[in-house]
Short mmCIF file of C-alpha atoms in Angstrom, two decimals:
data_model
loop_
_atom_site.label_atom_id
_atom_site.label_comp_id
_atom_site.label_asym_id
_atom_site.label_seq_id
_atom_site.Cartn_x
_atom_site.Cartn_y
_atom_site.Cartn_z
CA MET K 1 95.44 129.42 89.53
CA LEU K 2 97.31 129.78 92.81
CA ARG K 3 97.73 126.16 93.84
CA LYS K 4 100.61 125.29 91.55
CA PHE K 5 104.09 126.70 91.31
CA SER K 6 106.54 127.32 88.48
CA ASN K 7 106.83 124.54 85.88
CA SER K 8 103.99 122.43 87.29
CA ARG K 9 101.51 125.06 86.08
CA THR K 10 99.45 124.38 82.98
CA LEU K 11 98.75 126.82 80.17
CA SER K 12 95.15 127.07 81.32
CA ASP K 13 96.30 127.98 84.89
CA ASN K 14 98.42 130.81 83.54
CA ILE K 15 95.71 132.11 81.20
CA LYS K 16 93.15 132.17 84.00
CA LEU K 17 95.53 133.86 86.44
CA GLY K 18 96.79 136.32 83.80
CA SER K 19 93.35 137.32 82.56
CA LEU K 20 91.80 137.93 85.97
CA THR K 21 94.73 139.78 87.49
CA ALA K 22 95.37 141.83 84.31
CA PHE K 23 91.70 142.81 84.28
CA SER K 24 91.97 144.10 87.85
CA ALA K 25 95.31 145.86 87.11
CA GLY K 26 93.74 147.61 84.11
CA MET K 27 90.86 148.76 86.30
CA VAL K 28 93.15 150.06 89.05
CA ASN K 29 95.33 151.94 86.58
CA VAL K 30 92.49 153.73 84.83
CA VAL K 31 90.68 154.66 88.01
CA SER K 32 93.88 156.05 89.53
CA VAL K 33 94.49 158.18 86.43
CA MET K 34 90.92 159.49 86.50
CA LEU K 35 90.88 160.10 90.24
CA PHE K 36 94.47 161.01 91.12
CA PHE K 37 96.09 161.86 87.76
CA ALA K 38 98.82 159.31 88.37
CA PHE K 39 99.52 155.91 86.84
CA THR K 40 99.72 153.01 89.25
CA SER K 41 100.54 149.98 87.16
CA ASN K 42 103.14 151.15 84.68
CA VAL K 43 106.30 152.09 86.47
CA THR K 44 108.36 152.80 83.34
CA GLY K 45 106.66 156.20 83.08
CA HIS K 46 107.52 156.97 86.70
CA TYR K 47 111.23 156.46 85.99
CA ALA K 48 110.99 158.98 83.14
CA VAL K 49 109.12 161.43 85.40
CA LEU K 50 111.69 160.94 88.18
CA ALA K 51 114.50 161.81 85.78
CA GLU K 52 112.55 164.85 84.54
CA GLU K 53 111.86 166.15 88.05
CA ILE K 54 115.50 165.73 89.07
CA ALA K 55 116.62 167.56 85.91
CA LYS K 56 114.18 170.40 86.68
CA GLY K 57 115.35 170.56 90.28
CA ASN K 58 111.89 169.79 91.70
CA TRP K 59 113.23 167.83 94.66
CA TYR K 60 109.92 167.39 96.46
CA GLN K 61 108.24 165.84 93.41
CA ALA K 62 111.36 163.76 92.70
CA GLY K 63 111.12 162.42 96.26
CA VAL K 64 107.45 161.56 95.85
CA VAL K 65 108.02 159.70 92.56
CA ALA K 66 111.05 157.88 94.01
CA ALA K 67 108.88 156.78 96.96
CA TRP K 68 106.21 155.50 94.56
CA ILE K 69 108.79 153.47 92.60
CA MET K 70 110.14 152.09 95.87
CA LEU K 71 106.65 151.07 97.03
CA PHE K 72 106.12 149.14 93.79
CA PHE K 73 109.50 147.50 94.39
CA PHE K 74 108.54 146.61 97.96
CA GLY K 75 105.29 145.12 96.70
CA GLY K 76 107.23 142.70 94.50
CA PHE K 77 109.69 142.09 97.35
CA THR K 78 106.92 141.24 99.84
CA SER K 79 105.18 138.86 97.43
CA ASN K 80 108.27 136.93 96.53
CA CYS K 81 109.55 136.93 100.10
CA ILE K 82 106.34 135.24 101.28
CA ILE K 83 106.52 132.73 98.40
CA VAL K 84 110.16 131.74 98.81
CA HIS K 85 109.83 131.29 102.57
CA PHE K 86 106.49 129.47 102.76
CA ASN K 87 105.95 127.89 99.33
CA LYS K 88 107.31 124.48 100.32
CA ASN K 89 104.90 123.78 103.17
CA TYR K 90 101.94 126.06 102.49
CA THR K 91 101.77 126.47 98.70
CA TYR K 92 98.24 127.79 98.40
CA LEU K 93 98.45 130.00 101.48
CA SER K 94 101.77 131.56 100.44
CA HIS K 95 100.24 132.41 97.04
CA ALA K 96 96.99 133.68 98.52
CA VAL K 97 98.52 136.00 101.15
CA PRO K 98 99.87 138.56 98.58
CA VAL K 99 96.41 138.67 96.96
CA ILE K 100 94.81 139.17 100.39
CA LEU K 101 97.27 142.02 101.09
CA GLU K 102 96.42 143.53 97.72
CA ILE K 103 92.71 143.34 98.47
CA LEU K 104 93.32 145.03 101.84
CA CYS K 105 95.28 147.87 100.19
CA LEU K 106 92.58 148.45 97.59
CA LEU K 107 89.84 148.28 100.22
CA VAL K 108 91.65 150.91 102.29
CA VAL K 109 92.00 153.16 99.21
CA GLY K 110 88.37 152.65 98.15
CA THR K 111 86.92 153.24 101.61
CA TYR K 112 89.15 156.24 102.29
CA VAL K 113 88.27 157.84 98.95
CA GLN K 114 84.56 157.23 99.51
CA PHE K 115 84.31 158.57 103.05
CA TYR K 116 87.29 160.74 104.00
CA TYR K 117 89.14 161.99 100.90
CA ALA K 118 89.46 165.80 101.04
CA GLU K 119 91.62 165.87 97.88
CA THR K 120 94.72 167.22 99.58
CA LEU K 121 98.03 166.56 97.85
CA LEU K 122 99.37 164.55 100.79
CA GLU K 123 96.37 162.21 100.71
CA THR K 124 96.75 161.78 96.94
CA GLU K 125 100.43 160.90 97.32
CA TRP K 126 99.73 158.28 100.02
CA LEU K 127 96.80 156.71 98.21
CA VAL K 128 98.72 156.46 94.92
CA GLY K 129 101.63 154.95 96.89
CA LEU K 130 99.35 152.34 98.42
CA MET K 131 97.94 151.43 95.01
CA LEU K 132 101.46 151.11 93.59
CA TYR K 133 102.36 148.80 96.48
CA ALA K 134 99.25 146.72 95.68
CA MET K 135 100.23 146.51 92.01
CA GLY K 136 103.78 145.54 92.99
CA LEU K 137 102.36 142.74 95.16
CA GLN K 138 100.26 141.46 92.27
CA ASN K 139 102.98 141.67 89.64
CA GLY K 140 105.49 140.01 91.96
CA LEU K 141 103.09 137.17 92.73
CA THR K 142 102.04 136.40 89.16
CA ALA K 143 105.59 136.62 87.82
CA SER K 144 106.97 134.49 90.65
CA ILE K 145 104.50 131.60 90.58
CA SER K 146 104.31 131.41 86.79
CA ASN K 147 108.07 131.41 86.24
CA SER K 148 107.80 134.93 84.71
CA ALA K 149 105.25 133.76 82.11
CA VAL K 150 102.56 136.06 83.56
CA LYS K 151 103.30 139.71 84.26
CA THR K 152 100.03 141.51 84.47
CA THR K 153 101.15 145.08 84.90
CA HIS K 154 104.10 144.96 82.54
CA LEU K 155 102.57 145.86 79.20
CA THR K 156 105.78 147.30 77.70
CA GLY K 157 107.50 143.94 77.88
CA LEU K 158 104.34 142.15 76.81
CA THR K 159 103.92 144.30 73.69
CA THR K 160 107.57 143.73 72.79
CA ASP K 161 107.13 139.97 73.25
CA LEU K 162 103.98 140.01 71.13
CA GLY K 163 105.80 141.84 68.35
CA MET K 164 108.59 139.25 68.50
CA LEU K 165 106.15 136.34 68.53
CA PHE K 166 104.22 137.63 65.54
CA SER K 167 107.47 138.07 63.63
CA MET K 168 108.46 134.49 64.55
CA PHE K 169 105.14 133.17 63.29
CA THR K 170 106.07 134.22 59.77
CA LYS K 171 108.03 130.90 59.75
CA LYS K 172 106.07 127.64 59.69
CA GLU K 173 108.26 125.80 62.21
CA TYR K 174 107.54 128.42 64.87
CA ARG K 175 103.82 128.49 64.04
CA GLU K 176 103.69 124.77 64.79
CA ASN K 177 105.59 125.09 68.06
CA ALA K 178 103.08 124.39 70.86
CA GLN K 179 105.08 126.29 73.48
CA LEU K 180 105.18 129.46 71.40
CA ARG K 181 101.49 129.18 70.59
CA GLY K 182 100.76 128.85 74.30
CA LYS K 183 102.84 131.94 75.02
CA LEU K 184 100.87 133.86 72.42
CA LYS K 185 97.59 132.79 74.00
CA ILE K 186 98.71 133.94 77.47
CA GLN K 187 99.97 137.28 76.25
CA LEU K 188 96.96 138.04 74.08
CA SER K 189 94.63 137.20 76.96
CA ILE K 190 96.59 139.49 79.31
CA MET K 191 96.54 142.33 76.79
CA VAL K 192 92.83 142.00 76.06
CA SER K 193 91.98 141.67 79.78
CA TYR K 194 94.08 144.69 80.78
CA LEU K 195 92.41 146.81 78.12
CA SER K 196 88.91 145.58 78.92
CA GLY K 197 89.57 146.19 82.63
CA GLY K 198 90.56 149.76 81.84
CA ILE K 199 87.50 150.38 79.68
CA THR K 200 85.20 148.81 82.28
CA ALA K 201 86.74 150.89 85.08
CA GLY K 202 86.34 154.07 83.07
CA TYR K 203 82.71 153.29 82.43
CA ILE K 204 82.00 152.22 86.01
CA TYR K 205 83.78 155.29 87.40
CA MET K 206 81.59 157.56 85.33
CA THR K 207 78.43 155.82 86.51
CA ILE K 208 78.92 154.54 90.07
CA ALA K 209 82.12 156.41 90.96
CA TYR K 210 84.41 154.99 93.68
CA ASN K 211 82.71 151.60 93.90
CA VAL K 212 85.11 150.48 91.20
CA PHE K 213 87.62 149.59 93.96
CA TYR K 214 85.18 147.10 95.46
CA ILE K 215 84.65 145.51 92.05
CA VAL K 216 88.43 145.04 91.66
CA CYS K 217 88.48 143.38 95.09
CA LEU K 218 85.68 141.10 93.94
CA PHE K 219 87.77 139.97 90.97
CA LEU K 220 90.72 139.23 93.25
CA LEU K 221 88.42 137.32 95.61
CA ILE K 222 87.43 135.16 92.63
CA VAL K 223 91.14 134.38 92.10
CA ILE K 224 91.51 133.26 95.72
CA GLY K 225 88.09 131.66 95.99
CA TYR K 226 88.41 129.61 92.80
CA ASP K 227 91.53 127.85 94.06
CA TYR K 228 90.18 127.48 97.57
CA TYR K 229 87.11 125.80 96.13
CA LYS K 230 89.29 123.52 93.96
CA LEU K 231 91.46 122.60 96.95
CA LYS K 232 88.43 121.78 99.06
CA TYR K 233 86.90 119.86 96.17
CA TYR K 234 90.03 117.74 95.64
CA GLU K 235 90.31 117.24 99.39
CA LEU K 236 86.74 115.91 99.46
CA VAL K 237 87.33 113.67 96.44
CA ASN K 238 90.56 112.33 97.96
CA ARG K 239 88.85 111.69 101.29
CA ARG K 240 86.04 109.80 99.57
CA GLU K 241 88.54 107.80 97.52
CA ARG K 242 90.51 106.95 100.65
CA LYS K 243 87.31 106.00 102.46
CA SER K 244 86.07 103.76 99.63
CA LYS K 245 89.52 102.14 99.38
CA ARG K 246 89.52 101.57 103.13
CA ASN K 247 86.03 100.04 102.96
CA TYR K 248 87.12 97.83 100.06
CA TYR K 249 90.18 96.52 101.92
CA ARG K 250 88.10 96.00 105.03
CA TYR K 251 85.57 94.05 102.96
CA VAL K 252 88.38 91.98 101.38
CA ALA K 253 89.93 91.38 104.78
CA VAL K 254 86.64 90.20 106.26
CA LYS K 255 86.08 87.95 103.25
CA ASN K 256 89.59 86.47 103.54
CA LYS K 257 89.12 85.97 107.25
CA LYS K 258 85.88 84.08 106.61
CA LYS K 259 87.64 81.89 104.02
CA ILE K 260 90.46 81.13 106.45
CA LEU K 261 87.99 80.30 109.19
CA GLU K 262 85.99 78.07 106.85
CA LYS K 263 89.16 76.24 105.84
CA ALA K 264 90.16 75.81 109.43
CA MET F 1 122.89 138.36 110.85
CA LYS F 2 125.11 140.20 108.37
CA ILE F 3 122.54 139.88 105.60
CA LYS F 4 119.80 141.26 107.87
CA ILE F 5 121.91 144.31 108.65
CA MET F 6 122.58 144.78 104.94
CA TYR F 7 118.87 144.65 104.11
CA ILE F 8 117.98 147.08 106.89
CA GLY F 9 120.84 149.35 105.77
CA VAL F 10 119.60 149.47 102.17
CA PHE F 11 116.03 150.09 103.35
CA VAL F 12 117.09 152.96 105.63
CA LEU F 13 119.32 154.39 102.89
CA LEU F 14 116.52 154.39 100.31
CA PHE F 15 113.91 155.91 102.60
CA GLY F 16 116.45 158.33 104.01
CA GLY F 17 117.21 159.49 100.47
CA VAL F 18 113.53 160.05 99.70
CA ILE F 19 112.91 161.92 102.96
CA THR F 20 116.00 164.09 102.41
CA LEU F 21 114.81 164.97 98.90
CA MET F 22 111.35 165.92 100.15
CA ALA F 23 112.62 167.82 103.18
CA ASN F 24 114.92 169.93 100.99
CA ASP F 25 112.07 171.39 99.01
CA GLU F 26 108.67 172.91 99.64
CA SER F 27 105.55 170.98 98.73
CA PRO F 28 103.80 172.33 95.58
CA ASP F 29 100.61 173.04 97.54
CA ARG F 30 102.58 175.42 99.78
CA LYS F 31 104.47 176.98 96.86
CA LEU F 32 101.16 177.72 95.20
CA ILE F 33 99.76 179.82 98.06
CA GLY F 34 99.76 183.53 97.35
CA LYS F 35 98.64 186.16 94.88
CA TRP F 36 99.62 185.55 91.29
CA GLU F 37 99.49 188.24 88.63
CA GLU F 38 98.91 187.12 85.10
CA VAL F 39 101.84 188.19 82.95
CA MET F 40 101.37 186.48 79.63
CA TRP F 41 99.06 184.26 77.62
CA LYS F 42 100.62 182.28 74.83
CA TYR F 43 99.10 179.89 72.35
CA GLU F 44 100.79 176.92 70.81
CA LYS F 45 98.85 176.94 67.52
CA LEU F 46 97.07 179.92 66.07
CA ASP F 47 94.98 179.67 62.95
CA SER F 48 96.86 182.47 61.21
CA SER F 49 99.68 184.74 62.11
CA GLU F 50 100.59 187.99 60.45
CA GLU F 51 103.92 188.08 62.24
CA GLY F 52 105.20 184.90 60.67
CA PRO F 53 105.52 181.33 61.92
CA PHE F 54 107.98 182.12 64.70
CA ASP F 55 105.57 184.46 66.40
CA SER F 56 102.58 182.13 66.30
CA PHE F 57 102.66 181.65 70.10
CA HIS F 58 101.59 185.23 70.80
CA ILE F 59 97.99 186.13 71.22
CA ASN F 60 96.07 189.42 71.17
CA ASP F 61 93.59 190.54 73.81
CA GLN F 62 90.47 189.96 71.69
CA LEU F 63 91.47 186.41 70.81
CA LYS F 64 92.30 185.73 74.45
CA GLN F 65 88.80 186.80 75.50
CA GLU F 66 87.24 184.58 72.84
CA ILE F 67 89.31 181.57 73.85
CA SER F 68 88.76 182.03 77.57
CA LEU F 69 85.00 182.40 77.16
CA GLU F 70 84.45 178.75 78.06
CA LEU F 71 87.00 178.69 80.87
CA VAL F 72 86.54 179.36 84.57
CA ILE F 73 89.43 181.81 84.49
CA HIS F 74 87.52 184.01 82.07
CA LYS F 75 88.75 187.63 82.16
CA ALA F 76 90.78 187.04 85.33
CA GLU F 77 93.85 189.15 85.88
CA THR F 78 95.03 188.07 89.29
CA TRP F 79 94.65 184.72 91.01
CA GLU F 80 94.66 184.67 94.77
CA ILE F 81 95.32 181.14 95.95
CA ARG F 82 94.46 180.56 99.59
CA PRO F 83 95.60 177.73 101.85
CA ASP F 84 92.01 176.67 102.63
CA GLY F 85 91.44 175.53 99.03
CA ALA F 86 89.74 178.74 97.89
CA LEU F 87 90.82 180.61 94.78
CA LEU F 88 89.83 184.23 94.25
CA LEU F 89 89.84 185.45 90.67
CA HIS F 90 90.25 189.21 90.70
CA LYS F 91 88.98 190.62 87.44
CA LYS F 92 89.89 193.76 85.51
CA ASP F 93 86.69 195.59 86.48
CA GLY F 94 87.42 195.15 90.21
CA SER F 95 84.96 192.31 90.81
CA SER F 96 86.09 188.91 91.97
CA GLU F 97 84.86 185.34 91.78
CA GLU F 98 85.52 182.53 94.23
CA LEU F 99 86.46 179.07 93.04
CA HIS F 100 88.16 176.08 94.63
CA TRP F 101 91.50 174.53 93.84
CA ARG F 102 93.11 171.13 94.46
CA LEU F 103 96.41 169.61 93.40
CA LYS F 104 96.50 166.16 91.86
CA GLY F 105 99.12 163.61 90.84
CA ARG F 106 102.54 164.50 92.22
CA GLY F 107 101.38 168.10 92.44
CA HIS F 108 101.56 168.68 88.70
CA VAL F 109 97.84 169.00 87.95
CA LEU F 110 95.81 171.96 89.18
CA LYS F 111 92.10 171.24 89.40
CA LEU F 112 89.68 174.17 89.47
CA PHE F 113 86.03 173.78 90.34
CA GLY F 114 83.10 175.63 91.82
CA HIS F 115 81.97 177.40 88.64
CA GLY F 116 78.71 175.56 88.05
CA ASP F 117 79.40 172.11 86.65
CA SER F 118 82.63 173.24 85.08
CA LEU F 119 85.79 171.35 86.06
CA GLU F 120 89.15 172.36 84.67
CA HIS F 121 92.55 170.77 84.90
CA TYR F 122 95.76 172.66 84.24
CA GLN F 123 99.22 171.13 83.95
CA ILE F 124 101.68 172.94 86.17
CA GLN F 125 104.77 173.19 84.00
CA LYS F 126 106.86 175.39 86.25
CA LEU F 127 106.37 176.45 89.85
CA THR F 128 109.02 178.45 91.62
CA GLU F 129 108.98 181.05 94.39
CA ASP F 130 107.95 183.80 91.98
CA THR F 131 106.89 182.18 88.69
CA MET F 132 104.06 179.88 87.77
CA GLU F 133 103.54 178.50 84.28
CA ILE F 134 100.41 176.48 83.64
CA HIS F 135 99.17 174.81 80.49
CA PHE F 136 95.64 174.12 79.44
CA ASN F 137 94.85 171.75 76.59
CA SER F 138 92.20 173.31 74.43
CA ASP F 139 90.32 172.23 71.36
CA LEU F 140 88.86 175.67 70.84
CA GLN F 141 89.42 177.79 67.75
CA ALA F 142 93.14 178.24 68.18
CA ARG F 143 93.75 174.50 68.95
CA GLY F 144 96.58 173.29 71.12
CA ILE F 145 98.03 174.31 74.44
CA ILE F 146 97.28 177.59 76.16
CA LYS F 147 100.31 178.65 78.14
CA MET F 148 99.70 181.04 81.05
CA ILE F 149 102.53 182.66 82.94
CA PHE F 150 102.10 184.29 86.33
CA LYS F 151 104.41 186.27 88.59
CA LYS F 152 103.94 186.24 92.33
CA SER F 153 102.86 189.54 93.82
CA LYS F 154 105.71 190.52 96.17
CA ASN F 155 103.54 192.14 98.88
CA GLN F 156 101.10 189.27 98.88
CA THR F 157 103.86 186.71 99.19
CA HIS F 158 105.09 188.44 102.31
CA ALA F 159 101.53 188.84 103.67
CA SER F 160 100.58 185.24 103.04
CA LYS F 161 103.79 184.03 104.66
CA ILE F 162 102.94 186.02 107.78
CA GLN F 163 99.41 184.60 107.66
CA GLN F 164 100.78 181.06 107.62
#
C-alpha cells in the first residue's frame, strides 16, 4: 500500500489503501461529531461555516474555523513535503511517516479525552484542530502517492465522480474500459469503507466510548505494518535468491576449476 | 533563501490573521456568562393556528408548559450561567434548580446536563452582549424547532463582570 509511488501502483494497492484509510477517516469524523459537535474530515462544510460566521460578525468563531481549515491545509502540506523531499531515497519511510504522525495525533486526542478532558470550549477547539490536522495528513498522503486516485476524506468529489462514471457506463465502450472500471472499484470501496467506518464508530462510541480512537490507530498500524511486513518478506526472499545464486556460481566455479585441473 | 522567507511570511500572515480575528472578539463561553431572562418562546410548526399561517410561530403559555415537560429547562424563567460550568434555573415560583453547561463545536452548541440522565443540546443561533437566541430540535407535539430568546439582565451583567 505504501511501498509504491504514483503510476507504479496497482489497482489492488489503491483499493487496499483507500479502503483502510477511508474506514479510519469515517470513524474519526463520526466520533468527532458525536463528541465535539464538529466535522473533522469534510472541510467543504467548514468553508460554508466560515463564510456564515464572517457574515454574522462572529469574529471569534470565524477565527476558530479559519484555524481549523488551515490545520487541515498544513496536514496536506506536511505529508506532501515529506514525500517530495524523501521519496527518492526512502520511499516506504517517507510514506509511513505521515501515517505515524496521524497515529500520534489521534493517540493524543484519545488519551486526552479519556483522562483529562473537562469539556471546556478551548480544549474542544484544540482537539478538533488536531484531528483536522491528522485528516489533512492522511488525505495529503493518499492523494499524493496514488496520483490523486485515492482521496479518502473527500466524499464530495468522490460522489461527483461516481455520478459521472455511472453516466458514462450507459455506453458500452466505457463499460468495457478497464481503467474506468478500476476507478469505479476504487471509488465504491472508498465510499463503502467511509460509511462502514462511520457506522462502526457510532456503534463503538455508544458501547465502549473513547476507545474508538485506539481502534482507528490500530487500522492505521495495519496500513504501516502490512507494507513493512511485505518489505521484510521481499528482502528475505531476495536475500535467499542472492544466496542460492551465489552458491550456484560457487559450485559452478569449483566444478570448472576441477575440470581445468583435470585437463592440466 | 527568498522562497523560505516567502513561506514563513505566508505562514505568519495566516496565523496572524486568525489570532487578530480571535483577539477582536470575546469567546462564546465568556459571552454566555451572566443572568439571562427569558423573553420569548417561538415554535416553528404548530399543529393548528387560529391566527393564520403567518402567526404559526407564536405559542401560548399552556402549550409551552406541555412542550417543555420533557426538557430540563421546564418552567424556567431566568437562566443564571456561571463561569464554573453551573447553570441555575430560577423558576416562576421562586425555587431554583442547578444544572451544568458546556459549549461544544466552535461554541455553537450548548450542552445541558445534570438533570438525571437527561442530556440536552441547544443550537446557539445568536449570542451578543445582551441577546441570546437558542434553538432546540423537538419531535414533540408541535414538531420542529423551538426558538428561545433571552435578554441579559443588566444588573447581573455588571455584577458578573465585577466577579470575573
